[in-house]
mmCIF file of C-alpha atoms in Angstrom:
data_model
loop_
_atom_site.group_PDB
_atom_site.id
_atom_site.type_symbol
_atom_site.label_atom_id
_atom_site.label_comp_id
_atom_site.label_asym_id
_atom_site.label_seq_id
_atom_site.Cartn_x
_atom_site.Cartn_y
_atom_site.Cartn_z
ATOM 1 C CA ALA A 258 -44.965 25.966 17.028
ATOM 2 C CA SER A 259 -42.888 24.040 18.141
ATOM 3 C CA GLY A 260 -40.097 26.472 19.216
ATOM 4 C CA ALA A 261 -37.525 25.571 17.121
ATOM 5 C CA PRO A 262 -35.323 27.845 14.768
ATOM 6 C CA VAL A 263 -35.166 27.040 11.652
ATOM 7 C CA GLN A 264 -32.650 27.092 9.610
ATOM 8 C CA PRO A 265 -31.569 28.439 6.181
ATOM 9 C CA VAL A 266 -31.523 26.493 3.273
ATOM 10 C CA ASP A 267 -28.138 26.754 0.420
ATOM 11 C CA ALA A 268 -29.928 27.197 -2.586
ATOM 12 C CA GLY A 269 -27.026 25.906 -3.891
ATOM 13 C CA SER A 270 -27.201 23.117 -2.394
ATOM 14 C CA GLU A 271 -30.904 21.463 -3.311
ATOM 15 C CA GLY A 272 -31.847 21.485 -7.003
ATOM 16 C CA LYS A 273 -29.420 23.388 -8.922
ATOM 17 C CA GLN A 274 -30.012 24.400 -12.255
ATOM 18 C CA SER A 275 -27.838 25.455 -14.411
ATOM 19 C CA LEU A 276 -28.658 28.760 -16.656
ATOM 20 C CA TRP A 277 -30.024 27.503 -19.366
ATOM 21 C CA GLY A 278 -32.005 25.030 -17.990
ATOM 22 C CA ILE A 279 -34.090 28.097 -16.306
ATOM 23 C CA PHE A 280 -33.673 29.830 -19.194
ATOM 24 C CA ILE A 281 -35.782 26.547 -20.955
ATOM 25 C CA ALA A 282 -38.060 26.461 -18.005
ATOM 26 C CA GLY A 283 -39.746 30.134 -18.649
ATOM 27 C CA LEU A 284 -39.502 29.741 -22.060
ATOM 28 C CA LEU A 285 -42.090 26.430 -22.470
ATOM 29 C CA GLY A 286 -44.316 28.570 -19.502
ATOM 30 C CA GLY A 287 -43.328 31.528 -21.561
ATOM 31 C CA PHE A 288 -44.881 29.697 -24.045
ATOM 32 C CA ALA A 289 -47.776 27.965 -22.576
ATOM 33 C CA ALA A 290 -49.144 31.335 -21.004
ATOM 34 C CA PHE A 291 -49.004 32.738 -24.904
ATOM 35 C CA ILE A 292 -52.199 30.163 -25.411
ATOM 36 C CA MET A 293 -54.168 30.738 -22.724
ATOM 37 C CA PRO A 294 -57.715 32.227 -23.254
ATOM 38 C CA CYS A 295 -56.756 35.530 -21.472
ATOM 39 C CA ILE A 296 -53.534 36.027 -23.645
ATOM 40 C CA PHE A 297 -54.138 34.909 -26.993
ATOM 41 C CA PRO A 298 -57.394 37.170 -28.050
ATOM 42 C CA MET A 299 -55.102 40.191 -26.876
ATOM 43 C CA VAL A 300 -52.678 39.410 -29.449
ATOM 44 C CA PRO A 301 -54.533 40.273 -32.929
ATOM 45 C CA LEU A 302 -55.879 43.697 -30.540
ATOM 46 C CA THR A 303 -52.123 44.758 -30.219
ATOM 47 C CA VAL A 304 -50.392 43.316 -33.298
ATOM 48 C CA SER A 305 -53.593 45.492 -34.888
ATOM 49 C CA PHE A 306 -52.816 48.538 -32.624
ATOM 50 C CA PHE A 307 -49.679 48.630 -33.576
ATOM 51 C CA THR A 308 -50.226 48.461 -37.077
ATOM 52 C CA LYS A 309 -52.685 51.054 -37.991
ATOM 53 C CA GLN A 310 -50.927 52.973 -35.437
ATOM 54 C CA SER A 311 -48.055 53.708 -37.087
ATOM 55 C CA GLY A 312 -47.500 54.659 -40.910
ATOM 56 C CA SER A 313 -45.101 52.448 -41.898
ATOM 57 C CA ARG A 314 -43.728 48.375 -41.450
ATOM 58 C CA ALA A 315 -40.822 49.517 -39.698
ATOM 59 C CA ARG A 316 -42.478 52.042 -37.550
ATOM 60 C CA GLY A 317 -44.812 49.466 -36.451
ATOM 61 C CA ILE A 318 -42.117 46.335 -35.661
ATOM 62 C CA SER A 319 -39.571 48.943 -33.851
ATOM 63 C CA ARG A 320 -42.357 50.468 -32.032
ATOM 64 C CA ALA A 321 -43.592 46.478 -30.983
ATOM 65 C CA LEU A 322 -39.584 46.135 -30.284
ATOM 66 C CA LEU A 323 -39.882 48.899 -27.201
ATOM 67 C CA TYR A 324 -43.508 47.441 -26.931
ATOM 68 C CA GLY A 325 -41.868 44.254 -25.679
ATOM 69 C CA LEU A 326 -38.620 45.614 -24.421
ATOM 70 C CA PHE A 327 -40.203 47.591 -21.959
ATOM 71 C CA ILE A 328 -42.405 44.754 -20.274
ATOM 72 C CA ILE A 329 -39.369 42.616 -19.820
ATOM 73 C CA VAL A 330 -37.276 45.827 -18.425
ATOM 74 C CA ILE A 331 -40.671 47.249 -15.506
ATOM 75 C CA TYR A 332 -41.095 42.983 -15.102
ATOM 76 C CA VAL A 333 -36.991 42.260 -13.832
ATOM 77 C CA ALA A 334 -36.818 46.259 -12.115
ATOM 78 C CA LEU A 335 -40.122 45.099 -10.254
ATOM 79 C CA GLY A 336 -38.796 41.378 -9.358
ATOM 80 C CA MET A 337 -35.456 43.089 -8.401
ATOM 81 C CA LEU A 338 -37.049 45.424 -5.921
ATOM 82 C CA ILE A 339 -39.195 42.566 -4.050
ATOM 83 C CA THR A 340 -35.432 40.530 -3.842
ATOM 84 C CA ILE A 341 -33.578 43.174 -2.563
ATOM 85 C CA ALA A 342 -36.051 43.893 -0.400
ATOM 86 C CA PHE A 343 -37.976 40.147 0.354
ATOM 87 C CA GLY A 344 -35.236 38.394 -0.027
ATOM 88 C CA SER A 345 -34.468 35.443 -2.629
#
């Protein structure tokens, strides 16, 4: 509202984290989300879905891994689209 131009912040100069730090923070955040009341009850439902629908244990595990892989792919694709559209 003051009319002063907004200066862009160089992401490399402030708050520089290593890729390992970001990975560990994301992993810890994922584990914290796992124990939330809206996620934790879904785990037995998801496991029973893959074990009862599949004929064998190997087929159930492969379907579960494929399910998890597609969750990762979808979120990465959506994140990339949003980053391309709006910038980092």
